[in-house]
mmCIF file of C-alpha atoms in Angstrom:
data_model
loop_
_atom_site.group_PDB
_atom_site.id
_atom_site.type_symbol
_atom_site.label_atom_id
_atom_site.label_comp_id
_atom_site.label_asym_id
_atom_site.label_seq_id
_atom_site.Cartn_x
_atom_site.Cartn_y
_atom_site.Cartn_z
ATOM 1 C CA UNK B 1 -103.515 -61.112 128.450
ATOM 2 C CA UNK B 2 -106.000 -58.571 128.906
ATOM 3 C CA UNK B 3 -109.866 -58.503 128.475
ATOM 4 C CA UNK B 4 -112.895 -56.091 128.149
ATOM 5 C CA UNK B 5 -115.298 -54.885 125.869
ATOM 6 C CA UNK B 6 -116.205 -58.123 123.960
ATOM 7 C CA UNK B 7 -112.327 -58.622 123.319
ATOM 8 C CA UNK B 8 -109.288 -60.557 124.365
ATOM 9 C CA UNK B 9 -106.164 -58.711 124.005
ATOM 10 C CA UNK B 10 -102.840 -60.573 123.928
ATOM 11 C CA UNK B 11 -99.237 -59.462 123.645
ATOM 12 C CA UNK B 12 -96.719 -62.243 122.523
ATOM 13 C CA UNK B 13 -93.096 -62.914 123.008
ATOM 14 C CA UNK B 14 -91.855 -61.406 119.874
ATOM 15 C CA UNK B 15 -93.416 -58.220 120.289
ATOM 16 C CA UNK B 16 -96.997 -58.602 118.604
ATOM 17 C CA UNK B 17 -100.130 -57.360 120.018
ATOM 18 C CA UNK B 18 -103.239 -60.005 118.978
ATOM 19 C CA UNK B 19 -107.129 -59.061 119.660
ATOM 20 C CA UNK B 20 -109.348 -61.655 119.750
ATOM 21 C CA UNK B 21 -112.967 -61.845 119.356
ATOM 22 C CA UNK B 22 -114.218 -63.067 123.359
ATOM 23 C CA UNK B 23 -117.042 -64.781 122.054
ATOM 24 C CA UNK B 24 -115.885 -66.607 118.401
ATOM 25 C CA UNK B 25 -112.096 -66.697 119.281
ATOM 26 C CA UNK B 26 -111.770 -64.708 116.126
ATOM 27 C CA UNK B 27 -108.568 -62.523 115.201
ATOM 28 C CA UNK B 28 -109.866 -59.107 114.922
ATOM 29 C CA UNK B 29 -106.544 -57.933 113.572
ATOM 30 C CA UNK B 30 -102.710 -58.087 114.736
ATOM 31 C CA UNK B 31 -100.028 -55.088 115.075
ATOM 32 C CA UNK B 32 -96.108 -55.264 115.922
ATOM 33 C CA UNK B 33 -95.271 -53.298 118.670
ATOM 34 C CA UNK B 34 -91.982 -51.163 118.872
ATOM 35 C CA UNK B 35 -91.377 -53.791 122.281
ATOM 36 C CA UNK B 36 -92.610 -57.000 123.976
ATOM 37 C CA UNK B 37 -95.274 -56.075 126.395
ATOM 38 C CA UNK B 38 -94.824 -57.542 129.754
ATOM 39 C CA UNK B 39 -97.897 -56.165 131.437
ATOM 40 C CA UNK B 40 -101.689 -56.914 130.799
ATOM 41 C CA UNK B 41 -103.447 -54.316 128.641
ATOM 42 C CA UNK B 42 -106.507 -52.286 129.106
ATOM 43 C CA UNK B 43 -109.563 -51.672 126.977
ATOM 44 C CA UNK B 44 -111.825 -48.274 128.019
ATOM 45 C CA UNK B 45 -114.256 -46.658 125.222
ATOM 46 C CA UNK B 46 -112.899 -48.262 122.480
ATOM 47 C CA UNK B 47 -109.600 -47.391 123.173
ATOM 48 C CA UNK B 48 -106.572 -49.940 124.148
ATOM 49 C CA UNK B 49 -103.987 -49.126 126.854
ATOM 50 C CA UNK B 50 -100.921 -50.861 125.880
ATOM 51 C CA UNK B 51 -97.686 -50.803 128.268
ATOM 52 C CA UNK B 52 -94.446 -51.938 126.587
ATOM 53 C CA UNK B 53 -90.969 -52.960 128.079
ATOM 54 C CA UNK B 54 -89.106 -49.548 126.140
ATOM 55 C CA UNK B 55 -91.364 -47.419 128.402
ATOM 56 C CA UNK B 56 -94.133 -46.665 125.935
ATOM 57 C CA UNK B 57 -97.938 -46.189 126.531
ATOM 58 C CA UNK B 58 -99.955 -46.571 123.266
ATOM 59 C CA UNK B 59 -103.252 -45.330 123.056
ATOM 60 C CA UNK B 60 -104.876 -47.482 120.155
ATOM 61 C CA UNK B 61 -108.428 -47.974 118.156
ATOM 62 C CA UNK B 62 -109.705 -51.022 119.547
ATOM 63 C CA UNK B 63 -111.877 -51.394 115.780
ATOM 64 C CA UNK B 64 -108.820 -52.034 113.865
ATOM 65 C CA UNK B 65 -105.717 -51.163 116.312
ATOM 66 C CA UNK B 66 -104.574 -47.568 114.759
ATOM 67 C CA UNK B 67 -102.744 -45.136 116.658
ATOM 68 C CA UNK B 68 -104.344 -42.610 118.570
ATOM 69 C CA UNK B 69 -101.527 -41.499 120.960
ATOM 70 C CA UNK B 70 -98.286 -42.777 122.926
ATOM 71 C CA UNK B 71 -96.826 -41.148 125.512
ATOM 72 C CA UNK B 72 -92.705 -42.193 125.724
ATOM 73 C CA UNK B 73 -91.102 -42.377 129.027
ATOM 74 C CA UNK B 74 -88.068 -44.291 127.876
ATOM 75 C CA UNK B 75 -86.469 -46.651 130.306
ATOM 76 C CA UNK B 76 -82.750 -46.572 132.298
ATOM 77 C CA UNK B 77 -79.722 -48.394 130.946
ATOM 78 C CA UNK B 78 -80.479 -51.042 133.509
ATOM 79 C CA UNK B 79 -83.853 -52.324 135.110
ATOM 80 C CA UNK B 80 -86.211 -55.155 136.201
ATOM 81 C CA UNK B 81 -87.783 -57.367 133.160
ATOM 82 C CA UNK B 82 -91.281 -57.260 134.169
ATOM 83 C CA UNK B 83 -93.685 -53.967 134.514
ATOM 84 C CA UNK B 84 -97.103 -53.064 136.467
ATOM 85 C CA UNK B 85 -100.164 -53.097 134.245
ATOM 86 C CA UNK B 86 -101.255 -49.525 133.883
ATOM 87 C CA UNK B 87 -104.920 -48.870 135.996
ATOM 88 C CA UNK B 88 -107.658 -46.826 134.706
ATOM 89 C CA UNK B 89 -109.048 -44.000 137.092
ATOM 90 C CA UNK B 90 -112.893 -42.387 136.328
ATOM 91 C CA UNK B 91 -113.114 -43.532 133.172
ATOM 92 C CA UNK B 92 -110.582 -40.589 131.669
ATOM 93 C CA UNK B 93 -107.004 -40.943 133.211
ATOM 94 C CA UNK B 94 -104.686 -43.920 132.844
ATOM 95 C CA UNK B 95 -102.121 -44.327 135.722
ATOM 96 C CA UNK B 96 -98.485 -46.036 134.879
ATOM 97 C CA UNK B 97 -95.461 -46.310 136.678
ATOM 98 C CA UNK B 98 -92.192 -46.566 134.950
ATOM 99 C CA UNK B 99 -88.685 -47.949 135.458
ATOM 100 C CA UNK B 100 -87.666 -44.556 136.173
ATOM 101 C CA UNK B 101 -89.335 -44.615 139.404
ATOM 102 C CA UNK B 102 -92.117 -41.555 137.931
ATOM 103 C CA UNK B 103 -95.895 -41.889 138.019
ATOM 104 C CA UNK B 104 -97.709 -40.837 135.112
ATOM 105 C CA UNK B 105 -101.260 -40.012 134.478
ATOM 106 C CA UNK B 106 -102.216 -39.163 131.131
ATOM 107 C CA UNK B 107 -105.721 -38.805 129.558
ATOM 108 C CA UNK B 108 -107.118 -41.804 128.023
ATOM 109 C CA UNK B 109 -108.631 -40.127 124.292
ATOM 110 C CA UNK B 110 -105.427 -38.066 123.936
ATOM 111 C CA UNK B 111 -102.886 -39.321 125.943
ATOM 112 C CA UNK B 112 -101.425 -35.279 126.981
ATOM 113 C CA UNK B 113 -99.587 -36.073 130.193
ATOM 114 C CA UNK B 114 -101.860 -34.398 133.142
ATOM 115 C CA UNK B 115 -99.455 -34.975 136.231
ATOM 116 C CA UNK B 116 -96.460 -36.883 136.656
ATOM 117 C CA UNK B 117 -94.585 -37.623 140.055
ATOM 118 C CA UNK B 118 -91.768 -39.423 141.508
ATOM 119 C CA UNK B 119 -92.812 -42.342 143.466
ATOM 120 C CA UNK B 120 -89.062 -42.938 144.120
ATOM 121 C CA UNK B 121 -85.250 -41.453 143.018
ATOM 122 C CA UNK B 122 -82.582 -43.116 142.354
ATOM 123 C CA UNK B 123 -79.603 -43.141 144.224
ATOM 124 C CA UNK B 124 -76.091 -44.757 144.084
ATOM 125 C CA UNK B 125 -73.150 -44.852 142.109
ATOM 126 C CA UNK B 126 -73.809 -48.197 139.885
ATOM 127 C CA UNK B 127 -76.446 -48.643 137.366
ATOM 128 C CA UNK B 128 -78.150 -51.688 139.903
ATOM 129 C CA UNK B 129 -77.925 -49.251 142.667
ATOM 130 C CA UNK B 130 -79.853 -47.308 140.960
ATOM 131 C CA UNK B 131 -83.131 -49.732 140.043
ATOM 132 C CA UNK B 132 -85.960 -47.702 141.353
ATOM 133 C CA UNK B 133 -88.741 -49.925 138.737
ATOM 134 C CA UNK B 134 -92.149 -49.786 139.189
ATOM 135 C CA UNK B 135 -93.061 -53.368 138.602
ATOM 136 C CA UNK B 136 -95.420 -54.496 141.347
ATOM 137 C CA UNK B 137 -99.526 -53.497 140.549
ATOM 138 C CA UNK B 138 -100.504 -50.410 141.421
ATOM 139 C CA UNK B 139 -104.003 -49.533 143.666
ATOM 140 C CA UNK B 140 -106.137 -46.938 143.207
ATOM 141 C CA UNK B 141 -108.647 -46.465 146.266
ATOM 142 C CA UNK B 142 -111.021 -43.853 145.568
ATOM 143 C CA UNK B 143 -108.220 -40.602 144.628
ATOM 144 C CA UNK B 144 -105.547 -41.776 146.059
ATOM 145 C CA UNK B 145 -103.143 -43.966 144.249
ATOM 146 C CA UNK B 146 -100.752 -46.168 146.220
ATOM 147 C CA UNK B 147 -97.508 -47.277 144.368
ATOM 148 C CA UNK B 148 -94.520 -49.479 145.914
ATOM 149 C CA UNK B 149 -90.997 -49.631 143.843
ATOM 150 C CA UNK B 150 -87.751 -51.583 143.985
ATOM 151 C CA UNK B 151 -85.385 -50.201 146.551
ATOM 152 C CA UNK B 152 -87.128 -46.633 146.754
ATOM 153 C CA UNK B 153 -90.318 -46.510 148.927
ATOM 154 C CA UNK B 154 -94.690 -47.050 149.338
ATOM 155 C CA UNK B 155 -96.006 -43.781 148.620
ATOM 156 C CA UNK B 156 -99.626 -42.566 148.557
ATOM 157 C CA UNK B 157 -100.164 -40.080 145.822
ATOM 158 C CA UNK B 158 -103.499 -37.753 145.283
ATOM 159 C CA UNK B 159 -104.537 -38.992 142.060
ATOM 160 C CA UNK B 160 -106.236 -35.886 140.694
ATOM 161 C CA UNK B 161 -102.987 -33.714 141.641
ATOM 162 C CA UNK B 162 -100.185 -35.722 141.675
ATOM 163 C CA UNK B 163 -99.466 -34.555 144.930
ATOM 164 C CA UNK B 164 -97.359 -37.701 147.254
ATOM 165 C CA UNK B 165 -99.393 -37.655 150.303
ATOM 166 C CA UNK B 166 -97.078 -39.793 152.391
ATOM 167 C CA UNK B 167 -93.842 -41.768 151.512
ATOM 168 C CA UNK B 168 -92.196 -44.697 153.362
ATOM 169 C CA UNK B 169 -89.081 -46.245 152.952
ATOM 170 C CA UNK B 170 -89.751 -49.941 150.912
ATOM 171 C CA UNK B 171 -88.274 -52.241 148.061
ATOM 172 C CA UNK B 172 -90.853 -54.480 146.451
ATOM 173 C CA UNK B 173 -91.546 -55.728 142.853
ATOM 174 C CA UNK B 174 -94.137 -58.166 143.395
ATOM 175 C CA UNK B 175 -97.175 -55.223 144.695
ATOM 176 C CA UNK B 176 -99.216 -54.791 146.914
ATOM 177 C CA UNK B 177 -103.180 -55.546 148.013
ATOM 178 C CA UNK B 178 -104.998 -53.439 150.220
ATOM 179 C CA UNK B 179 -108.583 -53.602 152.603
ATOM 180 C CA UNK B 180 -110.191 -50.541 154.510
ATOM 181 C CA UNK B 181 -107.714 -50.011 156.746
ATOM 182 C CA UNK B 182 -104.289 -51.802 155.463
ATOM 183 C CA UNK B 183 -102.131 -51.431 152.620
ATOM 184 C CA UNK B 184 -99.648 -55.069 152.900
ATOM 185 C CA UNK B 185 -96.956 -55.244 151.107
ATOM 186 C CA UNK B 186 -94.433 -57.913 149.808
ATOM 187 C CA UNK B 187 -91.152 -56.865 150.319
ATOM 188 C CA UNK B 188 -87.928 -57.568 147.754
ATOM 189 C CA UNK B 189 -86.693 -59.887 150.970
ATOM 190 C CA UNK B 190 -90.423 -61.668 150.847
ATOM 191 C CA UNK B 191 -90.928 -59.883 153.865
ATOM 192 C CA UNK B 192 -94.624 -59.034 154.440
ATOM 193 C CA UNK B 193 -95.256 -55.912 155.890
ATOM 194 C CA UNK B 194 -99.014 -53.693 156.842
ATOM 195 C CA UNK B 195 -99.186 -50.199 156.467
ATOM 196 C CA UNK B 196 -101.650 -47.741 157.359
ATOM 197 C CA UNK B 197 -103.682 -46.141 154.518
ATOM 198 C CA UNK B 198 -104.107 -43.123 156.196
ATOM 199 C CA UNK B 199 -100.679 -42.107 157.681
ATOM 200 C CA UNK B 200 -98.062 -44.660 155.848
ATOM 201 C CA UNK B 201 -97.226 -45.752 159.691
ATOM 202 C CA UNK B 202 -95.745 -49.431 159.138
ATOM 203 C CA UNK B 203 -97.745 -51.590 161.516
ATOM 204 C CA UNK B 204 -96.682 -55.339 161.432
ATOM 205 C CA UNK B 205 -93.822 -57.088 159.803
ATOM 206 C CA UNK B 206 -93.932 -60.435 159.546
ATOM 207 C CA UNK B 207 -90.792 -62.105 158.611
ATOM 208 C CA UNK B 208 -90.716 -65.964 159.020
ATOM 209 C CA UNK B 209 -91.369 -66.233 155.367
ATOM 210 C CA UNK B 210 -88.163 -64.619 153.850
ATOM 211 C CA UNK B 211 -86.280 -65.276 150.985
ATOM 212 C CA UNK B 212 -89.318 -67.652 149.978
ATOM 213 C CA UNK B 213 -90.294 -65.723 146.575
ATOM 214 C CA UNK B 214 -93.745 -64.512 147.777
ATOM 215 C CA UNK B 215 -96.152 -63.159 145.189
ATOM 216 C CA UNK B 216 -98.009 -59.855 145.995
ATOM 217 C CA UNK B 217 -100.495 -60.444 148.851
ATOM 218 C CA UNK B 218 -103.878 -60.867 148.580
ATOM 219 C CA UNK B 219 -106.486 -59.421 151.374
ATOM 220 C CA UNK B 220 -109.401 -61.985 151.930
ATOM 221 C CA UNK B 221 -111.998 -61.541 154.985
ATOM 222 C CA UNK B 222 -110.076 -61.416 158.239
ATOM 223 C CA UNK B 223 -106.683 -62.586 156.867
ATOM 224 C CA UNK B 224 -103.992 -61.037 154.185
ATOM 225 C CA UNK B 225 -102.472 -64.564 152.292
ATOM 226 C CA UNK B 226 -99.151 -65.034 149.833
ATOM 227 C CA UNK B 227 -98.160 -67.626 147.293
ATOM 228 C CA UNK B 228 -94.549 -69.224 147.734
ATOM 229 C CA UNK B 229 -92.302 -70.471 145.193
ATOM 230 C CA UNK B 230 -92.246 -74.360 146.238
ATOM 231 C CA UNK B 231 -96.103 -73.333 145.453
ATOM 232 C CA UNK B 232 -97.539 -73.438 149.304
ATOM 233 C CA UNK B 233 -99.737 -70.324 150.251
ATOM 234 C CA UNK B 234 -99.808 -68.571 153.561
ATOM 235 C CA UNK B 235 -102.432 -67.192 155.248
ATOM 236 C CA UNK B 236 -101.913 -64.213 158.075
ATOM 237 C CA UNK B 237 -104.180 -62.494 160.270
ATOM 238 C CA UNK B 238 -104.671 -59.048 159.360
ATOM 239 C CA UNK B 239 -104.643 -57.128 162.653
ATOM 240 C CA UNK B 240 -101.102 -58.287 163.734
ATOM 241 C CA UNK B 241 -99.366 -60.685 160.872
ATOM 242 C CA UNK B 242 -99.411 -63.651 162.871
ATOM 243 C CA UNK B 243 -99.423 -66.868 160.338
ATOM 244 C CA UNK B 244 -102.353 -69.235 161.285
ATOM 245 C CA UNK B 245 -101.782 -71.249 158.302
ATOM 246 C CA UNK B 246 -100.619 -72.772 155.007
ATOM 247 C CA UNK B 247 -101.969 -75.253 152.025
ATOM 248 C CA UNK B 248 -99.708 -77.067 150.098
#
């Protein structure tokens, strides 16, 4: 589900996109998609952002959901079901990362690619070797955009450019959260980890929560917390990762 605008925007399992009216609860109007979407959509002037799963970006008329644009990407013979949402930067470019491990930014009325880079590369011999998806959310802090992928790395890239300011070796498809000093990261081992914005040094790991399914941290005040999947979140201390506690 996505909102904005005075709309509710909602992709369903069989592949159909459904805009709803936020106040009435009023269909607007329907369209079939050429793929399930399996990340929330945008709305920015007038204009929908829609991600689908065969690596599509549609650019569509939020008054009666015609075409404007899509921008095709395609996706591997083998990835992750699940993608990031694509983010909006300055009102004009819309940021998506792709199974393929790329980074595109394309502009929001046309949809003409501006940049593209590779947030990761795949390596190996085996199609699963290979996975490099971008499925955890993306954050973009001022212009730079920080992106984390499965079994490739946590890269900072200059958002205007496209340039990769600094790259780290990481796995994750949950995402990442961030606060004025920190990126943290959940790991593909539900390892949490804290990186610096600035250089990409890795600062703390904290560990005692692995293999537990963690959801993509959240930064709140003084401490960075995680969700579980026996549904129990747990709360760290920024500065050094130590856990002072957890809620059922």
């Amino acid at each position: 589900v996505g909102v904005g605008e005075g709309l509710v925007i909602i992709g369903t399992h069989s592949g159909e996109l459904i805009v709803v009216d936020a106040d009435s609860g009023a269909t607007k109007w329907s369209k079939e998609l050429s793929s399930v979407m399996l990340s929330a959509p945008l709305v920015q002037d007038d204009i929908l952002i829609v991600r689908t799963g065969d690596g599509k970006v549609y650019g569509l008329s939020a008054e009666n959901g015609s075409q404007l644009w899509v921008y095709d990407r395609g996706v591997p013979v083998l990835t992750l079901r699940g993608n990031s949402s694509p983010i909006i930067g300055g009102r004009e470019l819309v940021f998506t990362g792709f199974d393929s491990g790329k980074v595109a930014a394309v502009g929001v009325k046309h949809g003409r690619l501006l940049w593209e880079a590779n947030a990761a590369v795949p390596r190996g011999r085996s199609d699963l070797e290979r996975l490099v998806d971008i499925d955890g959310q993306m954050l973009l802090i001022g212009r730079v955009l920080y992106v984390v992928t499965y079994q490739g790395r946590i890269v900072a890239i200059d958002a205007l450019e496209g340039e990769i300011l600094w790259a780290k070796e990481m796995s994750s498809y949950a995402g990442i959260a961030a606060d004025d000093r920190h990126i943290y990261v959940t790991d593909s081992d539900s390892n949490l980890w804290a990186v610096d914005r600035v250089s990409g040094d890795l600062l703390w790991k904290q560990d005692k929560l692995a293999y537990r399914r963690l959801t993509a941290p959240v930064a709140v005040g003084e401490h960075v917390l995680v969700g579980d999947f026996e549904g129990y979140v747990h709360i760290m201390h920024r500065l050094d990762g130590e856990l002072v506690g957890r809620k059922k």
